């Protein structure tokens, strides 16, 4: 094992090297709250407290990256375009702890799908989806 000057590790001539990238990420997360109407009628729906089902969809792509020989030579993706779609249905619970603070936790299981194209021969590639389990805890403050 050989380590280079910027902490990239090479094993047998192959391996990783530290690099940086600027990416664009777009997302949309529709939610459905169980029993919201009945909680609202009884005054218990403060800050959407309760169980929810969520369907977040995200798209990520690299705009600018560190040039690395043999992988990508320039600062811009250029001839090779790659995008990542992430879809992770989740179930969660949100609890208002005051009029402006809430806590939220969720569990999900979804997939990452990589889509790429090469402008040299205009070949479109769709890779096998990868399973993506998630667990999230959130605390937030609202200006209400």
Rosetta silent file (secondary structure, phi, psi, omega in degrees, C-alpha in Angstrom):
SEQUENCE: XXXXXXXXXXXXXXXXXXXXXXXXXXXXXXXXXXXXXXXXXXXXXXXXXXXXXXXXXXXXXXXXXXXXXXXXXXXXXXXXXXXXXXXXXXXXXXXXXXXXXXXXXXXXXXXXXXXXXXXXXXXXXXXXXXXXXXXXXXXXXXXX
SCORE:     score description
SCORE:     0.000 S_00000001
   1 L     0.000  132.889 -179.645    0.000    0.000    0.000 S_00000001
   2 E  -123.461  133.801  177.959    1.330    3.432   -1.011 S_00000001
   3 E  -110.283  130.715 -179.223   -0.088    6.744    0.235 S_00000001
   4 L   -85.634 -177.879 -173.138    0.340    9.873   -1.864 S_00000001
   5 L   -69.495  -19.789  178.859    0.916   13.440   -0.634 S_00000001
   6 L  -113.778   34.331  173.572   -2.790   14.308   -0.427 S_00000001
   7 L    65.541   20.635  171.568   -3.896   11.158    1.414 S_00000001
   8 L   -81.858  139.515 -177.157   -5.064    9.209   -1.626 S_00000001
   9 E  -108.508  130.424  178.984   -4.359    5.507   -1.151 S_00000001
  10 E  -113.385  133.397  178.144   -3.125    3.319   -4.007 S_00000001
  11 E  -126.127  114.807  179.096   -3.218   -0.468   -3.847 S_00000001
  12 L    59.915   33.121  179.489   -1.470   -2.378   -6.632 S_00000001
  13 L    85.550  -15.379  177.282   -1.573    0.647   -8.944 S_00000001
  14 E  -112.762  156.830  177.717   -5.348    0.999   -8.547 S_00000001
  15 E   157.743 -148.696 -175.814   -7.124    2.841   -5.804 S_00000001
  16 L  -123.921  161.089  177.793   -8.433    6.209   -4.857 S_00000001
  17 L  -141.780  143.141  179.890   -7.184    9.768   -4.871 S_00000001
  18 L   -66.227  130.642  176.667   -8.616   12.773   -3.089 S_00000001
  19 L  -145.455  166.769 -177.557  -10.684   14.946   -5.400 S_00000001
  20 L  -130.594  153.565 -179.270  -13.337   17.631   -5.115 S_00000001
  21 E  -147.917  152.203  172.112  -16.499   18.376   -7.066 S_00000001
  22 E  -109.749  121.833 -174.951  -19.262   20.956   -7.371 S_00000001
  23 E  -121.515  159.539  174.551  -22.615   19.263   -7.883 S_00000001
  24 E  -110.820  132.589  179.078  -26.200   20.260   -8.534 S_00000001
  25 E  -132.395  128.281  177.054  -28.949   18.548   -6.548 S_00000001
  26 E  -119.960  140.491 -178.345  -32.683   18.969   -7.071 S_00000001
  27 E  -146.323  156.208  178.632  -35.301   17.373   -4.867 S_00000001
  28 E  -143.939  133.053 -177.980  -39.018   17.053   -4.284 S_00000001
  29 E  -136.077   87.101  173.730  -40.666   15.407   -1.257 S_00000001
  30 E   -72.324  144.024  179.765  -44.444   15.029   -1.264 S_00000001
  31 E  -129.651  152.412  173.498  -45.911   13.851    2.068 S_00000001
  32 E  -129.291  122.996 -178.746  -49.159   12.358    3.262 S_00000001
  33 E   -98.453  126.318  177.332  -50.051   12.656    6.970 S_00000001
  34 L   -68.475  133.655  172.660  -52.236    9.930    8.503 S_00000001
  35 L    60.726   26.724 -177.207  -55.314   11.223   10.299 S_00000001
  36 H   -62.594  -41.552 -176.454  -54.400   14.887    9.834 S_00000001
  37 H   -61.110  -45.512 -179.874  -58.008   16.011    9.460 S_00000001
  38 H   -68.812  -37.113  176.987  -59.141   14.467   12.766 S_00000001
  39 H   -65.559  -37.361  179.241  -56.046   15.782   14.618 S_00000001
  40 H   -64.781  -42.002 -179.578  -56.705   19.255   13.193 S_00000001
  41 H   -63.409  -31.551  179.699  -60.334   19.204   14.387 S_00000001
  42 L   -95.775    5.463  177.024  -59.186   18.382   17.942 S_00000001
  43 L    75.514   24.171 -179.397  -56.342   20.941   17.879 S_00000001
  44 L  -111.190   20.995 -176.661  -53.511   18.378   17.890 S_00000001
  45 L  -106.176   26.354 -178.584  -52.065   19.094   14.431 S_00000001
  46 H   -59.069  127.591 -178.726  -49.582   21.765   15.493 S_00000001
  47 H    53.170   36.645  179.707  -46.656   21.918   12.975 S_00000001
  48 H    58.406   37.670  178.201  -48.074   18.831   11.195 S_00000001
  49 L   -61.837  141.137  177.383  -47.468   16.564   14.197 S_00000001
  50 E   132.359 -178.740  179.855  -48.178   12.905   13.534 S_00000001
  51 E   -76.756  144.909  178.832  -47.270    9.956   11.327 S_00000001
  52 E  -141.874  157.663  173.035  -46.464   10.574    7.672 S_00000001
  53 E  -118.907  128.576 -173.355  -45.601    8.723    4.484 S_00000001
  54 E  -124.968  147.284  179.777  -43.076   10.485    2.250 S_00000001
  55 E  -128.949   69.970 -178.366  -41.905    9.950   -1.339 S_00000001
  56 E   -73.205  137.827  175.741  -38.712   11.999   -1.809 S_00000001
  57 E  -126.698  127.014 -179.457  -37.174   12.075   -5.283 S_00000001
  58 E  -126.402  150.959  173.635  -33.722   13.619   -5.824 S_00000001
  59 E  -129.775  131.817  178.967  -31.512   14.188   -8.841 S_00000001
  60 E  -128.789  140.886  174.475  -27.742   14.842   -8.571 S_00000001
  61 E  -149.168  151.677 -179.936  -25.171   15.657  -11.237 S_00000001
  62 E   -89.478  131.751  179.389  -21.598   16.957  -11.233 S_00000001
  63 E   -99.858  -40.544 -175.233  -20.976   20.393  -12.750 S_00000001
  64 E  -144.398  138.827  179.759  -17.271   20.879  -11.992 S_00000001
  65 E  -147.255  162.561  178.262  -14.641   18.460  -10.652 S_00000001
  66 L   -67.895  131.734  177.866  -10.927   18.119   -9.936 S_00000001
  67 L   -70.682  129.103  177.488   -9.034   16.867  -13.007 S_00000001
  68 E  -127.492  122.648 -179.787   -7.585   13.397  -12.423 S_00000001
  69 L   -55.941  142.285  178.581   -5.487   11.739  -15.165 S_00000001
  70 L    73.388  -11.858  178.116   -7.036    8.634  -16.783 S_00000001
  71 L  -107.669  -62.702  173.237  -10.416    9.253  -15.129 S_00000001
  72 E  -147.107  120.143 -170.042  -11.470   12.752  -16.200 S_00000001
  73 L   -81.160  -29.400 -176.210   -8.883   15.098  -17.645 S_00000001
  74 L  -106.759  179.574  178.118  -10.596   18.496  -17.437 S_00000001
  75 L   -76.720  -24.481 -178.227  -12.426   20.576  -14.871 S_00000001
  76 E  -106.238  148.807 -179.562  -15.781   20.050  -16.625 S_00000001
  77 L   -54.878  -32.159  173.106  -17.469   16.658  -17.212 S_00000001
  78 L    64.119 -117.399 -172.837  -17.198   17.261  -20.993 S_00000001
  79 L   -74.656  -15.432 -174.461  -17.881   14.183  -23.130 S_00000001
  80 E  -118.080  120.344 -179.849  -19.260   12.052  -20.311 S_00000001
  81 E  -111.659  134.661 -178.706  -22.484   13.020  -18.526 S_00000001
  82 E  -137.501  134.249  177.177  -23.650   11.238  -15.388 S_00000001
  83 E  -130.962  153.614 -179.389  -26.741   11.733  -13.243 S_00000001
  84 E  -126.194  122.315  174.365  -28.007   10.003  -10.120 S_00000001
  85 E  -102.280  132.701 -179.425  -31.696    9.559   -9.319 S_00000001
  86 E  -124.511  122.918  177.750  -32.553    8.709   -5.706 S_00000001
  87 E  -129.055  114.937 -176.343  -36.021    7.496   -4.693 S_00000001
  88 E  -133.970   91.971  174.226  -36.507    6.465   -1.057 S_00000001
  89 E   -60.684  135.265 -177.201  -40.091    6.035    0.226 S_00000001
  90 E  -132.260  156.877  170.892  -40.089    6.702    3.983 S_00000001
  91 E  -122.917  138.465 -175.765  -42.372    6.462    6.967 S_00000001
  92 E  -153.920  178.273  179.281  -41.856    8.861    9.842 S_00000001
  93 E  -136.461  133.534  177.244  -43.212   10.735   12.812 S_00000001
  94 E  -117.091  134.304 -178.823  -43.149   14.474   13.507 S_00000001
  95 E  -130.890  122.324  174.791  -43.739   15.885   16.999 S_00000001
  96 E   -77.744  125.615  178.430  -44.123   19.564   17.875 S_00000001
  97 L  -100.034  -13.168  172.496  -42.306   20.265   21.160 S_00000001
  98 L  -157.884 -169.872  179.771  -43.389   23.938   21.207 S_00000001
  99 L   -72.263  -17.390 -177.370  -45.121   26.420   18.903 S_00000001
 100 L  -127.480   -8.508  179.679  -41.947   26.813   16.825 S_00000001
 101 E  -111.434  140.183  172.244  -39.787   23.706   17.443 S_00000001
 102 E  -141.835  154.771  174.584  -40.391   20.188   16.172 S_00000001
 103 E  -113.930  147.358 -177.603  -38.569   16.852   16.157 S_00000001
 104 E  -146.272  138.622  174.853  -38.849   14.361   13.317 S_00000001
 105 E  -133.974  146.536  179.947  -37.625   10.827   12.687 S_00000001
 106 E  -151.662  152.741  175.268  -38.014    8.626    9.625 S_00000001
 107 E  -123.935  142.214 -179.791  -37.023    5.252    8.160 S_00000001
 108 E  -151.319  160.161  175.676  -36.888    4.483    4.468 S_00000001
 109 E  -143.284  121.594 -176.879  -35.791    1.962    1.888 S_00000001
 110 E  -149.582 -152.196 -175.374  -35.323    2.925   -1.732 S_00000001
 111 E  -142.139  149.629  169.783  -32.955    2.875   -4.667 S_00000001
 112 E  -106.232  130.379  179.580  -30.187    4.867   -6.345 S_00000001
 113 E  -123.560  121.405  179.941  -30.231    4.699  -10.142 S_00000001
 114 E   -95.442  129.899  177.940  -27.239    5.952  -12.151 S_00000001
 115 E  -120.714  131.764  178.889  -27.893    7.251  -15.658 S_00000001
 116 E  -140.554  158.558  175.720  -25.015    8.178  -17.987 S_00000001
 117 E  -144.434  150.260 -179.625  -24.405    9.117  -21.582 S_00000001
 118 E  -118.457  119.183 -175.656  -21.274    9.501  -23.682 S_00000001
 119 L   -75.754   -7.635  177.680  -21.353   12.281  -26.287 S_00000001
 120 L   -71.571  -49.292  179.027  -18.641   10.597  -28.396 S_00000001
 121 L  -117.471    8.481  177.755  -20.881    7.721  -29.512 S_00000001
 122 L    52.494   39.990  177.762  -24.146    8.944  -27.898 S_00000001
 123 E   -89.240  132.086 -179.385  -24.584    5.725  -25.976 S_00000001
 124 E  -101.263  127.773 -179.049  -27.118    5.865  -23.124 S_00000001
 125 E  -119.749  137.070  174.243  -26.401    3.677  -20.061 S_00000001
 126 E  -124.805  117.281 -176.052  -28.709    2.770  -17.199 S_00000001
 127 L   -89.296  159.755  179.243  -26.999    0.940  -14.340 S_00000001
 128 L   -59.992  130.951  179.374  -28.548   -1.596  -11.967 S_00000001
 129 L   -60.244  144.933  176.556  -30.307    0.163   -9.053 S_00000001
 130 E  -107.833  134.412  179.307  -28.537    0.043   -5.685 S_00000001
 131 E   -67.882  139.933 -175.453  -30.565   -0.457   -2.492 S_00000001
 132 E  -136.901   94.152  174.545  -30.443    2.549   -0.170 S_00000001
 133 E   -80.565  145.449  178.824  -31.737    2.243    3.431 S_00000001
 134 E  -134.977  150.815  172.590  -32.048    5.507    5.396 S_00000001
 135 E  -140.112  124.133 -177.355  -32.598    6.600    8.991 S_00000001
 136 E  -130.912  140.270  170.296  -33.006   10.307    9.765 S_00000001
 137 E  -124.180  132.374 -177.729  -33.480   12.373   12.902 S_00000001
 138 E  -133.870  147.865  169.542  -34.238   16.070   12.532 S_00000001
 139 E  -130.240  136.489 -176.774  -34.840   19.033   14.800 S_00000001
 140 E  -145.170  154.790  177.251  -36.111   22.286   13.304 S_00000001
 141 E  -118.782  134.017  178.879  -37.240   25.770   14.221 S_00000001
 142 L  -114.531  146.092  176.535  -39.942   27.581   12.250 S_00000001
 143 L   -92.939   88.708 -175.565  -40.585   31.306   12.018 S_00000001
 144 L  -119.117    0.000    0.000  -44.299   31.330   12.623 S_00000001
